[in-house]
Every structure is written in structure tokens, then in C-alpha cells.
Short mmCIF file of C-alpha atoms in Angstrom, two decimals:
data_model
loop_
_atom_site.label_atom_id
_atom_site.label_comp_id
_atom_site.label_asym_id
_atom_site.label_seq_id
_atom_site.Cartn_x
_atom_site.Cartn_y
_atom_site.Cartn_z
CA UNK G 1 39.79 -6.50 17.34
CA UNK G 2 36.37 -7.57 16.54
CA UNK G 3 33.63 -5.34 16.96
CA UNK G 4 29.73 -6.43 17.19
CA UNK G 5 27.56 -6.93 14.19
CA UNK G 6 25.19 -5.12 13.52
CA UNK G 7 24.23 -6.19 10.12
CA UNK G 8 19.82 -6.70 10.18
CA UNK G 9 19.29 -9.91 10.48
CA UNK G 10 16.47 -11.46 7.73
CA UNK G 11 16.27 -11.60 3.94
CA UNK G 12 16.01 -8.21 2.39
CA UNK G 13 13.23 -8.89 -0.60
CA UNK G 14 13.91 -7.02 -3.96
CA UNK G 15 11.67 -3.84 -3.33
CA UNK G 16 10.09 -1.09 -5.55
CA UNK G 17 7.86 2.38 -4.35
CA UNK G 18 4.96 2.45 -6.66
CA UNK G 19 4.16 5.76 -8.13
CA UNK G 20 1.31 6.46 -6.58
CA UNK G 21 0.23 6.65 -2.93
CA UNK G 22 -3.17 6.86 -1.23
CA UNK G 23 -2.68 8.84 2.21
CA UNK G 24 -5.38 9.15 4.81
CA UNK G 25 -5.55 13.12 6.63
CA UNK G 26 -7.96 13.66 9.06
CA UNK G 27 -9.62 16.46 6.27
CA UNK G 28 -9.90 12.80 3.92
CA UNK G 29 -7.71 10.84 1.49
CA UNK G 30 -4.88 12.04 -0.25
CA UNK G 31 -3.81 10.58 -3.60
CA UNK G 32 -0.30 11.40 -4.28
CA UNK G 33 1.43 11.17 -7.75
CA UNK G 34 4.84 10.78 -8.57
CA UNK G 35 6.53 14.12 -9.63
CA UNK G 36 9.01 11.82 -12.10
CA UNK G 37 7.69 8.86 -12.76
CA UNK G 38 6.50 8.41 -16.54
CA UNK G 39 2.82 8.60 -16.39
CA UNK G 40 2.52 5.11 -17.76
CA UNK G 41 3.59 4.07 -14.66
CA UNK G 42 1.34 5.64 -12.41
CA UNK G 43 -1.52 5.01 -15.01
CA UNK G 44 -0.73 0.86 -14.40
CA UNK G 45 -0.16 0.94 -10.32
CA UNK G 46 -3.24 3.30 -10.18
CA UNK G 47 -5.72 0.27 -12.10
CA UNK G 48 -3.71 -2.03 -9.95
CA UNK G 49 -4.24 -0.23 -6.98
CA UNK G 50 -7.49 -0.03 -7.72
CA UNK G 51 -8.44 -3.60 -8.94
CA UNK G 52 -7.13 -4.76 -5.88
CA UNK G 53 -8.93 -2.65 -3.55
CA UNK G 54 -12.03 -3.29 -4.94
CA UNK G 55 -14.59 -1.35 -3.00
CA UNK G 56 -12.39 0.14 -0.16
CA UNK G 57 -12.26 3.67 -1.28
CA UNK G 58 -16.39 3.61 -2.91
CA UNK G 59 -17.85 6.98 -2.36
CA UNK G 60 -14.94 8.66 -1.23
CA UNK G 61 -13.64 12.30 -2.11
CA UNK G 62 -10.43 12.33 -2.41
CA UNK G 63 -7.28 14.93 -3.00
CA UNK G 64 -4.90 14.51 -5.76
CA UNK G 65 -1.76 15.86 -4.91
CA UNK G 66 0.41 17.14 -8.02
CA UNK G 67 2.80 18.91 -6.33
CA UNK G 68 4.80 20.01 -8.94
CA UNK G 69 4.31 17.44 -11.63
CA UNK G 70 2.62 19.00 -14.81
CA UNK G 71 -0.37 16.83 -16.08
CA UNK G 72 -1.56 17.21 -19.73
CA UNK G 73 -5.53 17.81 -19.81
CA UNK G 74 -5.91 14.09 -21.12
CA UNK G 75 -3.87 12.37 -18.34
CA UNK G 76 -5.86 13.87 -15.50
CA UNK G 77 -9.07 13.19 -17.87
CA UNK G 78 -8.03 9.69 -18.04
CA UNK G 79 -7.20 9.56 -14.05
CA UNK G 80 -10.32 11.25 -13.44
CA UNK G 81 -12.56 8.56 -15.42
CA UNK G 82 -10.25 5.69 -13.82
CA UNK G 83 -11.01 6.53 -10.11
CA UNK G 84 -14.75 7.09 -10.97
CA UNK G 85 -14.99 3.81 -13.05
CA UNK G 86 -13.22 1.13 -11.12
CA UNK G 87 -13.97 2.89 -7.50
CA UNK G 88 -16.54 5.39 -7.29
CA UNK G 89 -14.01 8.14 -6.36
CA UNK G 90 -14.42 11.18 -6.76
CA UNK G 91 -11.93 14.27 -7.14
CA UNK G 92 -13.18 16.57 -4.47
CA UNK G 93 -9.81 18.87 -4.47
CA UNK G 94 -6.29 19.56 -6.20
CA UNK G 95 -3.50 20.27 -4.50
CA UNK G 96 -0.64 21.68 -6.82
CA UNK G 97 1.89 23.77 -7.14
CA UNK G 98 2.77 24.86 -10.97
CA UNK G 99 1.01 28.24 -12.04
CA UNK G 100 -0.30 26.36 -15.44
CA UNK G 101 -1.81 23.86 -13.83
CA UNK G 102 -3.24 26.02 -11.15
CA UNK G 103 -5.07 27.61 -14.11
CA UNK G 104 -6.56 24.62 -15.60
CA UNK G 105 -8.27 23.71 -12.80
CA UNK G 106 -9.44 26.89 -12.03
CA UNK G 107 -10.95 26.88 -15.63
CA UNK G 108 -12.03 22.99 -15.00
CA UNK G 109 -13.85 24.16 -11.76
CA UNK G 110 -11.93 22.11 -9.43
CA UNK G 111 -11.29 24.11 -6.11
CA UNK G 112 -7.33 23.99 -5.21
CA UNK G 113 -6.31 23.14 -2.14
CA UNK G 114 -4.15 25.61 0.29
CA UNK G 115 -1.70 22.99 1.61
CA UNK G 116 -0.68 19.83 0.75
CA UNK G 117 -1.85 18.17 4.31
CA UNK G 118 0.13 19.44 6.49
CA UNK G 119 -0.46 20.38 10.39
CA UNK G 120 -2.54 23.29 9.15
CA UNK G 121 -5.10 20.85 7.60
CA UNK G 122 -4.95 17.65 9.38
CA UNK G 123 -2.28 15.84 11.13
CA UNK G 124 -1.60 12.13 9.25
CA UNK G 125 -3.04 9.47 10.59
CA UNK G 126 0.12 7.58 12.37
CA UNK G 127 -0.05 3.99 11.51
CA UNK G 128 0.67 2.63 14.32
CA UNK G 129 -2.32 4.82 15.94
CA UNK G 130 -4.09 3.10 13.32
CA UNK G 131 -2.86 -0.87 14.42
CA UNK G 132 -3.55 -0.01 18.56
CA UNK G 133 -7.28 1.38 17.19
CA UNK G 134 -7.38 -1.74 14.98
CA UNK G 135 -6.11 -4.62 17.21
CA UNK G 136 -9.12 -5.97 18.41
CA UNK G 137 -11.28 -6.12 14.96
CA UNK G 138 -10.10 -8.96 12.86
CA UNK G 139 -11.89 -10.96 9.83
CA UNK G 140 -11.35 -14.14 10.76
CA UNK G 141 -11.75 -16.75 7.57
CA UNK G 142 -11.79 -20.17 8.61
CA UNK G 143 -10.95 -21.70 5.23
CA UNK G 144 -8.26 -22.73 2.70
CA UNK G 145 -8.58 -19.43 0.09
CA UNK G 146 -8.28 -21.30 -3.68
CA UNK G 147 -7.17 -20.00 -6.87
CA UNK G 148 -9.51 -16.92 -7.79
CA UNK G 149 -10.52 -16.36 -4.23
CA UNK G 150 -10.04 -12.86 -2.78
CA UNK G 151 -10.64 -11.68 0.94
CA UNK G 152 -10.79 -8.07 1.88
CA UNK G 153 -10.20 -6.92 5.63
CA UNK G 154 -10.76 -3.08 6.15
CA UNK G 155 -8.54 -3.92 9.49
CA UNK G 156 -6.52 -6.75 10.38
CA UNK G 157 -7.03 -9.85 8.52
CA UNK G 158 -6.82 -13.68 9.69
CA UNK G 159 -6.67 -16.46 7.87
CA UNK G 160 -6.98 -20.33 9.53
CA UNK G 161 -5.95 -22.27 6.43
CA UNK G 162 -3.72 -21.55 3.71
CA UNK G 163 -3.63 -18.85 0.74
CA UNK G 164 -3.15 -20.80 -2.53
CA UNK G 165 -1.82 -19.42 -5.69
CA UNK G 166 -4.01 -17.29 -7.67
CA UNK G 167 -5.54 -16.19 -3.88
CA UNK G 168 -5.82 -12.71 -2.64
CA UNK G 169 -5.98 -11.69 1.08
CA UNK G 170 -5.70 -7.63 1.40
CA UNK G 171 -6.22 -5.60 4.94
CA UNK G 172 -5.96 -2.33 6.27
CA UNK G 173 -4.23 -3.78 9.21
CA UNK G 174 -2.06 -6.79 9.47
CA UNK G 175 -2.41 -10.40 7.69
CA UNK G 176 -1.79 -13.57 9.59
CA UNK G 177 -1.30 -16.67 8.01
CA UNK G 178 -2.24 -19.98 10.13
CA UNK G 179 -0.56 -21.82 7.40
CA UNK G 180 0.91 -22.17 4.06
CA UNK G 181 0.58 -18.39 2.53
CA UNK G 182 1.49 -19.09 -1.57
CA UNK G 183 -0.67 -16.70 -3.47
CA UNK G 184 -0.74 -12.52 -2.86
CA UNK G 185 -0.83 -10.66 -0.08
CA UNK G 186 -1.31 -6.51 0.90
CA UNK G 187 -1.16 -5.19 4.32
CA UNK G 188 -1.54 -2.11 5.53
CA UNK G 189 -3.43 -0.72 2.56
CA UNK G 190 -3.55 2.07 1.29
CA UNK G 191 -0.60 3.70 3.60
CA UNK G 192 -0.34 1.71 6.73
CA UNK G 193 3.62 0.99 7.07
CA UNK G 194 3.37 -0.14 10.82
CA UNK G 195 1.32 -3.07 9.47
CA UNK G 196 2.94 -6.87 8.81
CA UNK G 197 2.43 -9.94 6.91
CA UNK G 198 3.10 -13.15 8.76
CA UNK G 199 2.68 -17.06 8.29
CA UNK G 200 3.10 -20.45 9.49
CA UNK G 201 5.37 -21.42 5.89
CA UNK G 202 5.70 -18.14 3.99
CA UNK G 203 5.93 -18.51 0.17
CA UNK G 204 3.89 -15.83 -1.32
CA UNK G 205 3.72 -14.98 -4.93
CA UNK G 206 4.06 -11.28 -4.07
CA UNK G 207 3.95 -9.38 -1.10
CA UNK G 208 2.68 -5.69 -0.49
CA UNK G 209 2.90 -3.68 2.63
CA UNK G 210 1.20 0.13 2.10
CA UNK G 211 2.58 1.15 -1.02
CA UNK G 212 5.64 -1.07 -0.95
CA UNK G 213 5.85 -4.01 -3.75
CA UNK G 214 8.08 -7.44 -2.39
CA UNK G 215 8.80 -9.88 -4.62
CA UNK G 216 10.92 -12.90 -2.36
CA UNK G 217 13.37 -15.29 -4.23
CA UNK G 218 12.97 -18.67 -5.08
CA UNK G 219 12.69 -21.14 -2.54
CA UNK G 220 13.60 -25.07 -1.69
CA UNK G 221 9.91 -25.84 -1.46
CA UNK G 222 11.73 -28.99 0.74
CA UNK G 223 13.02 -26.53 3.26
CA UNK G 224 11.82 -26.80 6.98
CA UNK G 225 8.42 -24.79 7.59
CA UNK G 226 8.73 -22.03 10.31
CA UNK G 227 6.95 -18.91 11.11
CA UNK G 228 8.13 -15.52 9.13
CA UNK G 229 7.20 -12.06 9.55
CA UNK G 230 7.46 -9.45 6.72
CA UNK G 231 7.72 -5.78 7.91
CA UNK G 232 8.80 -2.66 6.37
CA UNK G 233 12.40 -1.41 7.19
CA UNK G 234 13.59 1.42 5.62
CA UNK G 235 12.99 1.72 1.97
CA UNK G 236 12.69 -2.44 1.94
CA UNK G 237 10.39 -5.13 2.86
CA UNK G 238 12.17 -7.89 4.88
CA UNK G 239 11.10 -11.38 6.11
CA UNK G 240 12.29 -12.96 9.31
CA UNK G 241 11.50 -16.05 11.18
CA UNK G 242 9.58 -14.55 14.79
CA UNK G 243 12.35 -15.73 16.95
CA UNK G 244 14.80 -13.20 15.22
CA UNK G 245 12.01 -10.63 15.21
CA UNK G 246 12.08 -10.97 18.78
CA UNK G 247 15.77 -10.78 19.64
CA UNK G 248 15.63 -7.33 17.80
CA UNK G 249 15.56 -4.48 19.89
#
């Protein structure tokens, strides 16, 4: 007897969770590490993070959340100097829960946070609070974006022409493509999950929604042009065409 499907519908891209996260409370931003990852790792998506959001976060204090990874006194030197250098950030509080580390930064002079941002301190900033708030304030660039050429939206971001190879378009909100999107593109940045990425022909070099990392498959650059949408589901970024995005429930 057959039964319905209910398999999603869409192309699931090959996704990874980078090891950090930037989260925004209402008592300010949150920078959370990894409690496994090997610091390497969170040392490269942190300059990533970083290069790419250019001046988004200047000025701002942040958190860093440790939970209970342990951090040698040169790694959170190094992370210190990193966020000052590239972004003008500045660590404001720690929040963490091992008793050694609680004593370094006692001894360092950095006050420790109570809670890690929970109700008690600020409820999270829902992202899709954020896209109603942000619907109505786009950056509109009426231009073909070439190789080299980055655009920065702190909400949604629009783009009339295409994104090349080599091109950057980044937003808080959501990125729209009217046409041919090849190079990179990050929506909802820092931790806007609600946000999504769509274009006329989508054939992006990478794609980034909040702290997810896409990375579609090779396409027949012959194949028939129609509009996609990329969208977090899950654990996984996946692309459909906006008729199947509609049909979903």
C-alpha cells in the first residue's frame, strides 16, 4: 500500500557549524566558542568571521562565552588581540564555567558574568522578530558586483544585477539576487537563521546563512535558469526553486 512522501523536497548542500557563534541578547553580543573544537579552528572561522564582517561589530562590547571549554592564557591573549585588531571589539565580560578559568580572569580583571544569557539576563533576539523589524529597510545596489567587490547590508540586502566570482554581498537580513548570483554570499549574519538567500540563476561559490557554511555541487552551467531559495532546515542549508518553496506547508 503506498503511503505519502514526505521526503523534503530541494537539494540538501554539504553543511558544516563553524566553531564560533556571534549571538545578539538584549544585555549585547554574545560570542560563543566551541567547547570541542581544536582551537585552530575557532582561531581561522573567528579571522574569517571577522574579515568578512568588516565593520559590523566596531565598537562593540561583547561576551565571550566559554562555558566549559578551558582556554590557555595565550589563546584568549591571541582572541583578545584578534577582536580588537580586525574589529574594534572589545571583551566587556566572560561567561564561564570551570573554577581555573574563573580564576584567571578574576586575576586578569575581567568581570564574569552570572548567566550565560538566559531569561534572567535578556531574552534572544528571535530572528524572525528580527526579519518583520527588518522588512522594510533594504540596500538596494543597482549594479553588476565584479571580482573584488564587497557589499555590506546591516538588514536585508538587494542586488539588481549579478554577483560575479570573487564578489561579496553579506546582510543581517536576507539577500536577493535579481540575477546571476556566482561569487559569496552571507545572510543573516551574525545569528539570524530565519534569514534566506535567493536568486534569479543561483550558482554561488559559497553560501552562508548565520553561522551555517553551504558549499552546493557542481552544476551544468547549460541548465535552465530559474529562481532558488536557500534557507536553513535543520542542521542543513537547502536550495529550492520558489515554486516548491511554496507548495511546502
Amino acid at each position: 500500500m503506498g503511503g505519502e512522501d514526505h521526503t523534503l523536497a530541494g537539494h540538501v548542500l554539504g553543511t558544516r557549524k563553524e566553531t564560533i557563534t556571534f549571538k545578539g541578547f538584549r544585555n549585547g553580543i554574545h560570542l560563543i566558542l566551541d567547547g570541542e573544537a581544536p582551537f585552530r579552528e575557532i582561531q581561522q572561522d573567528l579571522s574569517d568571521h571577522l574579515q568578512k564582517a568588516g565593520t559590523f561589530f566596531a565598537g562593540a562590547p561583547i561576551t565571550l562565552h566559554l562555558g566549559e571549554r578551558v582556554l590557555q592564557q595565550e589563546e584568549f591573549l591571541l582572541l583578545q588581540q584578534m577582536l580588537a585588531d580586525q574589529a574594534g571589539i572589545t571583551i566587556a565580560q566572560v561567561y564561564c564555567e570551570h573554577e581555573e578559568m574563573k580564576s584567571f580572569f578574576r586575576q586578569y580583571g575581567l568581570p564574569l558574568a552570572s548567566s550565560p544569557g538566559t531569561e534572567q539576563e535578556g531574552e534572544l533576539i528571535r530572528p524572525r522578530s528580527r526579519n518583520k523589524a527588518m522588512k522594510n529597510n533594504a540596500l538596494v545596489v543597482k549594479q553588476t558586483l565584479r571580482s573584488g567587490q564587497r557589499v555590506v547590508a546591516e538588514e536585508n540586502l538587494v542586488v539588481i544585477g549579478d554577483v560575479n566570482p570573487g564578489a561579496e554581498v553579506i546582510a543581517g537580513g536576507d539577500v536577493i539576487v535579481f540575477g546571476t548570483l556566482r561569487g559569496i554570499a552571507h545572510a543573516g549574519m551574525p545569528d539570524n537563521t530565519a534569514a534566506v538567500i535567493i536568486a534569479l540563476n543561483l550558482q554561488p561559490t559559497q553560501l552562508r546563512i548565520a553561522h551555517f557554511i553551504g558549499r552546493p555541487p557542481d552544476r551544468d552551467s547549460k541548465r535552465e535558469a530559474v529562481p532558488e531559495i536557500a534557507r536553513i532546515m535543520g542542521e542543513h542549508i537547502v536550495i529550492d526553486t520558489l515554486e516548491k518553496k511554496r507548495k511546502l506547508p
